[in-house]
PDB file of C-alpha atoms in Angstrom:
ATOM      1  CA  MET A   1      29.123 -52.581 232.055  1.00  0.00           C
ATOM      2  CA  LYS A   2      26.480 -54.701 229.638  1.00  0.00           C
ATOM      3  CA  ARG A   3      24.147 -54.241 232.536  1.00  0.00           C
ATOM      4  CA  ARG A   4      24.651 -50.303 232.190  1.00  0.00           C
ATOM      5  CA  TRP A   5      24.418 -50.251 228.691  1.00  0.00           C
ATOM      6  CA  LEU A   6      21.187 -52.183 228.883  1.00  0.00           C
ATOM      7  CA  MET A   7      19.751 -49.727 231.443  1.00  0.00           C
ATOM      8  CA  PHE A   8      20.390 -47.154 228.940  1.00  0.00           C
ATOM      9  CA  GLY A   9      18.644 -48.975 226.215  1.00  0.00           C
ATOM     10  CA  VAL A  10      15.658 -49.508 228.591  1.00  0.00           C
ATOM     11  CA  ILE A  11      15.510 -45.369 229.139  1.00  0.00           C
ATOM     12  CA  PHE A  12      15.651 -44.841 225.676  1.00  0.00           C
ATOM     13  CA  LEU A  13      12.690 -47.442 224.488  1.00  0.00           C
ATOM     14  CA  LEU A  14      10.809 -45.905 227.146  1.00  0.00           C
ATOM     15  CA  LEU A  15      11.732 -42.326 226.735  1.00  0.00           C
ATOM     16  CA  PRO A  16       8.752 -41.726 223.988  1.00  0.00           C
ATOM     17  CA  CYS A  17       6.044 -43.103 226.943  1.00  0.00           C
ATOM     18  CA  LEU A  18       7.856 -40.738 229.814  1.00  0.00           C
ATOM     19  CA  LEU A  19       7.439 -37.849 227.475  1.00  0.00           C
ATOM     20  CA  VAL A  20       3.651 -38.577 226.845  1.00  0.00           C
ATOM     21  CA  GLY A  21       3.518 -38.592 230.495  1.00  0.00           C
ATOM     22  CA  CYS A  22       5.081 -35.155 230.939  1.00  0.00           C
ATOM     23  CA  GLY A  23       2.321 -33.769 228.714  1.00  0.00           C
ATOM     24  CA  ILE A  24       4.359 -33.917 225.243  1.00  0.00           C
ATOM     25  CA  SER A  25       3.064 -36.343 222.728  1.00  0.00           C
ATOM     26  CA  GLU A  26       5.211 -39.119 220.521  1.00  0.00           C
ATOM     27  CA  GLU A  27       3.829 -36.803 217.281  1.00  0.00           C
ATOM     28  CA  GLU A  28       5.654 -33.368 218.798  1.00  0.00           C
ATOM     29  CA  TYR A  29       8.438 -35.237 219.488  1.00  0.00           C
ATOM     30  CA  ASP A  30       9.094 -36.586 216.158  1.00  0.00           C
ATOM     31  CA  ALA A  31       8.465 -33.343 214.610  1.00  0.00           C
ATOM     32  CA  VAL A  32      10.902 -31.090 216.742  1.00  0.00           C
ATOM     33  CA  LYS A  33      13.039 -33.970 216.112  1.00  0.00           C
ATOM     34  CA  ALA A  34      12.770 -33.909 212.365  1.00  0.00           C
ATOM     35  CA  GLU A  35      12.898 -30.155 212.538  1.00  0.00           C
ATOM     36  CA  ARG A  36      16.171 -30.075 214.392  1.00  0.00           C
ATOM     37  CA  ASP A  37      17.343 -32.745 211.964  1.00  0.00           C
ATOM     38  CA  ALA A  38      16.661 -30.731 209.250  1.00  0.00           C
ATOM     39  CA  VAL A  39      18.146 -27.602 210.871  1.00  0.00           C
ATOM     40  CA  GLN A  40      21.264 -29.694 211.260  1.00  0.00           C
ATOM     41  CA  VAL A  41      21.804 -30.682 207.238  1.00  0.00           C
ATOM     42  CA  ARG A  42      20.656 -26.837 206.598  1.00  0.00           C
ATOM     43  CA  VAL A  43      23.894 -26.347 208.908  1.00  0.00           C
ATOM     44  CA  THR A  44      25.998 -28.494 207.435  1.00  0.00           C
ATOM     45  CA  ASN A  45      25.337 -27.229 203.552  1.00  0.00           C
ATOM     46  CA  LEU A  46      25.721 -23.702 204.255  1.00  0.00           C
ATOM     47  CA  GLN A  47      28.837 -24.555 205.935  1.00  0.00           C
ATOM     48  CA  SER A  48      30.024 -26.045 203.006  1.00  0.00           C
ATOM     49  CA  GLU A  49      28.694 -23.271 201.245  1.00  0.00           C
ATOM     50  CA  VAL A  50      30.879 -20.664 203.308  1.00  0.00           C
ATOM     51  CA  SER A  51      33.968 -23.214 202.696  1.00  0.00           C
ATOM     52  CA  ALA A  52      33.610 -22.789 198.819  1.00  0.00           C
ATOM     53  CA  ILE A  53      33.179 -19.386 198.822  1.00  0.00           C
ATOM     54  CA  GLN A  54      36.064 -18.734 201.166  1.00  0.00           C
ATOM     55  CA  ALA A  55      37.983 -20.553 198.956  1.00  0.00           C
ATOM     56  CA  GLU A  56      37.034 -18.632 195.775  1.00  0.00           C
ATOM     57  CA  TYR A  57      37.484 -15.427 197.710  1.00  0.00           C
ATOM     58  CA  ASP A  58      41.105 -16.864 198.005  1.00  0.00           C
ATOM     59  CA  ASP A  59      41.749 -17.697 194.540  1.00  0.00           C
ATOM     60  CA  LEU A  60      40.328 -14.324 193.610  1.00  0.00           C
ATOM     61  CA  LYS A  61      42.463 -12.217 195.922  1.00  0.00           C
ATOM     62  CA  ALA A  62      45.792 -14.250 194.864  1.00  0.00           C
ATOM     63  CA  ASP A  63      44.582 -13.292 191.471  1.00  0.00           C
ATOM     64  CA  TYR A  64      44.129  -9.773 192.116  1.00  0.00           C
ATOM     65  CA  ASP A  65      47.175  -9.397 194.122  1.00  0.00           C
ATOM     66  CA  GLU A  66      49.297 -11.208 190.651  1.00  0.00           C
ATOM     67  CA  LEU A  67      47.901  -8.310 188.486  1.00  0.00           C
ATOM     68  CA  GLU A  68      48.416  -5.586 191.239  1.00  0.00           C
ATOM     69  CA  SER A  69      52.254  -6.619 190.804  1.00  0.00           C
ATOM     70  CA  GLU A  70      52.363  -6.850 187.027  1.00  0.00           C
ATOM     71  CA  HIS A  71      50.708  -3.506 186.844  1.00  0.00           C
ATOM     72  CA  GLU A  72      53.141  -1.812 189.453  1.00  0.00           C
ATOM     73  CA  THR A  73      55.811  -3.917 187.330  1.00  0.00           C
ATOM     74  CA  LEU A  74      54.482  -2.656 183.615  1.00  0.00           C
ATOM     75  CA  GLN A  75      54.400   0.855 185.557  1.00  0.00           C
ATOM     76  CA  VAL A  76      57.598   1.165 186.465  1.00  0.00           C
ATOM     77  CA  GLU A  77      58.895  -0.542 183.195  1.00  0.00           C
ATOM     78  CA  HIS A  78      56.827   1.874 181.353  1.00  0.00           C
ATOM     79  CA  GLU A  79      58.677   5.098 183.160  1.00  0.00           C
ATOM     80  CA  GLU A  80      61.766   3.449 182.477  1.00  0.00           C
ATOM     81  CA  LEU A  81      61.165   3.593 178.717  1.00  0.00           C
ATOM     82  CA  SER A  82      59.492   6.799 178.811  1.00  0.00           C
ATOM     83  CA  ALA A  83      62.306   8.471 180.470  1.00  0.00           C
ATOM     84  CA  TYR A  84      64.853   6.928 178.096  1.00  0.00           C
ATOM     85  CA  TYR A  85      62.874   8.265 175.063  1.00  0.00           C
ATOM     86  CA  ASP A  86      62.930  11.608 176.319  1.00  0.00           C
ATOM     87  CA  GLU A  87      66.880  11.371 176.858  1.00  0.00           C
ATOM     88  CA  LEU A  88      67.523  10.417 173.375  1.00  0.00           C
ATOM     89  CA  ASN A  89      64.840  13.038 172.650  1.00  0.00           C
ATOM     90  CA  THR A  90      66.952  15.865 174.265  1.00  0.00           C
ATOM     91  CA  GLN A  91      70.031  14.178 172.411  1.00  0.00           C
ATOM     92  CA  TYR A  92      68.129  14.604 169.320  1.00  0.00           C
ATOM     93  CA  GLU A  93      67.120  18.384 169.993  1.00  0.00           C
ATOM     94  CA  GLU A  94      70.984  19.457 171.012  1.00  0.00           C
ATOM     95  CA  LEU A  95      72.413  17.586 167.909  1.00  0.00           C
ATOM     96  CA  SER A  96      69.409  19.213 165.854  1.00  0.00           C
ATOM     97  CA  GLU A  97      70.461  22.667 167.279  1.00  0.00           C
ATOM     98  CA  GLN A  98      74.147  21.812 166.649  1.00  0.00           C
ATOM     99  CA  LEU A  99      73.805  20.848 163.356  1.00  0.00           C
ATOM    100  CA  GLY A 100      71.753  23.609 162.422  1.00  0.00           C
ATOM    101  CA  VAL A 101      68.350  21.733 161.663  1.00  0.00           C
ATOM    102  CA  PRO A 102      65.349  23.817 162.052  1.00  0.00           C
ATOM    103  CA  VAL A 103      63.246  21.933 164.920  1.00  0.00           C
ATOM    104  CA  GLU A 104      59.173  22.885 164.352  1.00  0.00           C
ATOM    105  CA  GLU A 105      57.770  24.265 167.575  1.00  0.00           C
ATOM    106  CA  THR A 106      55.422  22.250 169.617  1.00  0.00           C
ATOM    107  CA  GLY A 107      52.591  24.726 169.636  1.00  0.00           C
ATOM    108  CA  GLY A 108      52.014  23.674 165.799  1.00  0.00           C
ATOM    109  CA  ILE A 109      50.800  19.738 167.159  1.00  0.00           C
ATOM    110  CA  ILE A 110      47.012  19.386 167.388  1.00  0.00           C
ATOM    111  CA  GLU A 111      45.754  16.626 169.710  1.00  0.00           C
ATOM    112  CA  ALA A 112      43.236  15.282 167.150  1.00  0.00           C
ATOM    113  CA  ASP A 113      46.088  14.523 164.906  1.00  0.00           C
ATOM    114  CA  VAL A 114      48.127  12.504 166.900  1.00  0.00           C
ATOM    115  CA  GLU A 115      45.118  10.454 167.835  1.00  0.00           C
ATOM    116  CA  GLN A 116      44.317   9.631 164.301  1.00  0.00           C
ATOM    117  CA  ALA A 117      48.322   8.913 163.765  1.00  0.00           C
ATOM    118  CA  LEU A 118      48.131   6.543 166.887  1.00  0.00           C
ATOM    119  CA  PHE A 119      45.121   4.713 165.567  1.00  0.00           C
ATOM    120  CA  GLU A 120      46.377   4.328 162.142  1.00  0.00           C
ATOM    121  CA  LEU A 121      49.750   2.920 163.829  1.00  0.00           C
ATOM    122  CA  VAL A 122      47.768   0.501 165.907  1.00  0.00           C
ATOM    123  CA  ASN A 123      45.591  -0.423 162.789  1.00  0.00           C
ATOM    124  CA  GLN A 124      48.665  -1.219 160.619  1.00  0.00           C
ATOM    125  CA  GLU A 125      50.176  -3.563 163.268  1.00  0.00           C
ATOM    126  CA  ARG A 126      47.162  -5.273 162.902  1.00  0.00           C
ATOM    127  CA  ILE A 127      47.130  -5.440 159.484  1.00  0.00           C
ATOM    128  CA  ASP A 128      50.891  -6.370 159.824  1.00  0.00           C
ATOM    129  CA  ASN A 129      49.912  -9.526 161.992  1.00  0.00           C
ATOM    130  CA  GLY A 130      47.278 -10.889 159.675  1.00  0.00           C
ATOM    131  CA  LEU A 131      44.414  -9.211 162.230  1.00  0.00           C
ATOM    132  CA  ASP A 132      41.367  -6.792 161.119  1.00  0.00           C
ATOM    133  CA  GLU A 133      41.509  -3.323 161.294  1.00  0.00           C
ATOM    134  CA  LEU A 134      39.338  -1.688 164.387  1.00  0.00           C
ATOM    135  CA  GLU A 135      36.769   0.626 163.854  1.00  0.00           C
ATOM    136  CA  TRP A 136      36.485   4.321 166.030  1.00  0.00           C
ATOM    137  CA  GLY A 137      34.646   3.448 169.116  1.00  0.00           C
ATOM    138  CA  ARG A 138      33.086   6.706 170.313  1.00  0.00           C
ATOM    139  CA  TYR A 139      32.174   5.453 173.890  1.00  0.00           C
ATOM    140  CA  LEU A 140      35.858   3.947 173.785  1.00  0.00           C
ATOM    141  CA  TYR A 141      37.207   7.374 172.874  1.00  0.00           C
ATOM    142  CA  LYS A 142      34.833   9.159 175.949  1.00  0.00           C
ATOM    143  CA  THR A 143      36.561   6.702 178.419  1.00  0.00           C
ATOM    144  CA  ALA A 144      40.231   7.078 177.155  1.00  0.00           C
ATOM    145  CA  MET A 145      39.624  10.996 177.515  1.00  0.00           C
ATOM    146  CA  ALA A 146      38.141  10.857 180.826  1.00  0.00           C
ATOM    147  CA  ASN A 147      40.970   8.643 181.815  1.00  0.00           C
ATOM    148  CA  ASN A 148      43.222  11.317 180.519  1.00  0.00           C
ATOM    149  CA  ASN A 149      41.794  14.087 182.724  1.00  0.00           C
ATOM    150  CA  ASP A 150      41.865  11.604 185.885  1.00  0.00           C
ATOM    151  CA  MET A 151      45.805  11.283 185.149  1.00  0.00           C
ATOM    152  CA  VAL A 152      46.066  15.082 184.971  1.00  0.00           C
ATOM    153  CA  ALA A 153      44.459  15.634 187.766  1.00  0.00           C
ATOM    154  CA  SER A 154      46.700  12.983 189.820  1.00  0.00           C
ATOM    155  CA  GLY A 155      49.954  13.948 187.967  1.00  0.00           C
ATOM    156  CA  GLN A 156      50.173   9.731 187.878  1.00  0.00           C
ATOM    157  CA  LEU A 157      49.863   7.310 185.093  1.00  0.00           C
ATOM    158  CA  GLU A 158      46.394   5.667 185.504  1.00  0.00           C
ATOM    159  CA  TYR A 159      44.900   2.902 183.438  1.00  0.00           C
ATOM    160  CA  PRO A 160      40.852   2.974 182.630  1.00  0.00           C
ATOM    161  CA  SER A 161      38.948   0.011 184.085  1.00  0.00           C
ATOM    162  CA  ARG A 162      37.357  -0.782 180.983  1.00  0.00           C
ATOM    163  CA  ALA A 163      38.444  -2.175 177.690  1.00  0.00           C
ATOM    164  CA  ALA A 164      40.121  -5.903 176.900  1.00  0.00           C
ATOM    165  CA  GLY A 165      43.587  -3.615 175.852  1.00  0.00           C
ATOM    166  CA  LYS A 166      44.657  -0.529 177.153  1.00  0.00           C
ATOM    167  CA  GLU A 167      47.912   1.677 177.248  1.00  0.00           C
ATOM    168  CA  VAL A 168      48.654   4.968 178.805  1.00  0.00           C
ATOM    169  CA  TYR A 169      51.442   7.276 177.856  1.00  0.00           C
ATOM    170  CA  ARG A 170      52.508  10.952 179.537  1.00  0.00           C
ATOM    171  CA  ALA A 171      54.919  13.014 177.364  1.00  0.00           C
ATOM    172  CA  THR A 172      56.510  16.020 176.598  1.00  0.00           C
ATOM    173  CA  GLY A 173      59.536  17.885 174.284  1.00  0.00           C
ATOM    174  CA  TYR A 174      57.872  16.551 170.898  1.00  0.00           C
ATOM    175  CA  SER A 175      58.187  18.863 167.821  1.00  0.00           C
ATOM    176  CA  THR A 176      55.826  17.038 165.524  1.00  0.00           C
ATOM    177  CA  THR A 177      52.530  15.134 165.047  1.00  0.00           C
ATOM    178  CA  GLU A 178      54.453  12.315 163.642  1.00  0.00           C
ATOM    179  CA  GLU A 179      57.476  12.139 165.975  1.00  0.00           C
ATOM    180  CA  ILE A 180      55.113  12.507 168.970  1.00  0.00           C
ATOM    181  CA  ALA A 181      53.091   9.191 167.750  1.00  0.00           C
ATOM    182  CA  SER A 182      55.696   7.558 166.716  1.00  0.00           C
ATOM    183  CA  ALA A 183      57.756   7.682 170.001  1.00  0.00           C
ATOM    184  CA  VAL A 184      54.606   6.746 171.734  1.00  0.00           C
ATOM    185  CA  PHE A 185      53.737   3.767 169.545  1.00  0.00           C
ATOM    186  CA  THR A 186      57.524   2.540 169.886  1.00  0.00           C
ATOM    187  CA  VAL A 187      57.193   3.074 173.415  1.00  0.00           C
ATOM    188  CA  TRP A 188      54.240   0.619 173.687  1.00  0.00           C
ATOM    189  CA  LYS A 189      55.614  -1.821 171.032  1.00  0.00           C
ATOM    190  CA  ASN A 190      58.758  -2.607 173.397  1.00  0.00           C
ATOM    191  CA  THR A 191      56.465  -3.027 176.584  1.00  0.00           C
ATOM    192  CA  ARG A 192      55.818  -6.908 177.154  1.00  0.00           C
ATOM    193  CA  ASN A 193      52.271  -6.852 177.045  1.00  0.00           C
ATOM    194  CA  PHE A 194      52.033  -4.752 173.913  1.00  0.00           C
ATOM    195  CA  ASP A 195      50.524  -7.935 171.685  1.00  0.00           C
ATOM    196  CA  ALA A 196      47.779  -8.661 174.855  1.00  0.00           C
ATOM    197  CA  ASN A 197      46.758  -5.011 174.680  1.00  0.00           C
ATOM    198  CA  PHE A 198      46.622  -4.487 170.988  1.00  0.00           C
ATOM    199  CA  LEU A 199      46.901  -7.576 168.806  1.00  0.00           C
ATOM    200  CA  ILE A 200      43.502  -9.139 170.274  1.00  0.00           C
ATOM    201  CA  LYS A 201      42.038 -11.269 167.958  1.00  0.00           C
ATOM    202  CA  GLY A 202      38.416 -10.922 166.925  1.00  0.00           C
ATOM    203  CA  ALA A 203      38.190  -6.709 168.738  1.00  0.00           C
ATOM    204  CA  GLN A 204      36.326  -4.833 166.560  1.00  0.00           C
ATOM    205  CA  TYR A 205      36.822  -1.084 168.100  1.00  0.00           C
ATOM    206  CA  GLY A 206      39.713   1.054 169.207  1.00  0.00           C
ATOM    207  CA  ALA A 207      40.410   4.644 170.108  1.00  0.00           C
ATOM    208  CA  ALA A 208      43.019   7.109 171.288  1.00  0.00           C
ATOM    209  CA  ALA A 209      42.549  10.343 173.001  1.00  0.00           C
ATOM    210  CA  VAL A 210      45.241  12.717 173.499  1.00  0.00           C
ATOM    211  CA  TYR A 211      45.142  15.579 175.838  1.00  0.00           C
ATOM    212  CA  LYS A 212      47.550  18.353 176.341  1.00  0.00           C
ATOM    213  CA  SER A 213      48.075  20.134 179.468  1.00  0.00           C
ATOM    214  CA  GLY A 214      50.665  22.723 179.953  1.00  0.00           C
ATOM    215  CA  ASP A 215      53.656  21.285 178.514  1.00  0.00           C
ATOM    216  CA  ILE A 216      52.459  17.713 178.910  1.00  0.00           C
ATOM    217  CA  TYR A 217      50.635  15.414 176.455  1.00  0.00           C
ATOM    218  CA  TYR A 218      48.598  12.658 178.582  1.00  0.00           C
ATOM    219  CA  ILE A 219      47.352   9.794 175.774  1.00  0.00           C
ATOM    220  CA  THR A 220      45.323   6.856 176.547  1.00  0.00           C
ATOM    221  CA  CYS A 221      44.742   4.126 173.814  1.00  0.00           C
ATOM    222  CA  MET A 222      42.175   1.216 174.085  1.00  0.00           C
ATOM    223  CA  VAL A 223      40.971  -1.728 172.264  1.00  0.00           C
ATOM    224  CA  ASP A 224      37.843  -3.737 172.824  1.00  0.00           C
ATOM    225  CA  TYR A 225      35.089  -6.055 171.417  1.00  0.00           C
ATOM    226  CA  TYR A 226      32.295  -3.450 171.845  1.00  0.00           C
ATOM    227  CA  GLN A 227      32.621   0.437 171.505  1.00  0.00           C
TER     228      GLN A 227
END
């Protein structure tokens, strides 16, 4: 065994000489070896980068899946609260009819009035919690109204991708501006993410957009640090 290792050692020591005899200089051999070693180091580094990126991707996907699940849960909760309020509103109308209390026609509701009423309710809630009032964000309003149009087209509740805080609503059967604004805000306030959506410390701008399609009001409210 020792003789075999000795033989391998002699061959290794004579390899540069053998290469020279084959027409390859020792300098060429060293250059190829150095380049090969450098490539090996680069391959190892790239593999480490690939592993790091894969780990980051796995973390982001896990976060996305969690947010997607939370979004679905909130949407179900939102729809249940909306259905419950609609049920209460139907009972209110029936009792009003039995008692002979006049109910205003919904045709008198102006979307801009509802927007302003909702915006004031949001600001009042912020003041009550020791936060600054929001300024009206004209670009936020455009985004919110575009989201309403998307909901009209899809017939589903959809949330805009932009904004630190956002909430949507779809309602029908309300009689006055105050009634619809109060009802919408009450439903929002009873969602578990209300504070995260509306009581954002340092937020400067907000907007509420209301769009009526048929008998349904589509409503999107947004709060952000930028308008």
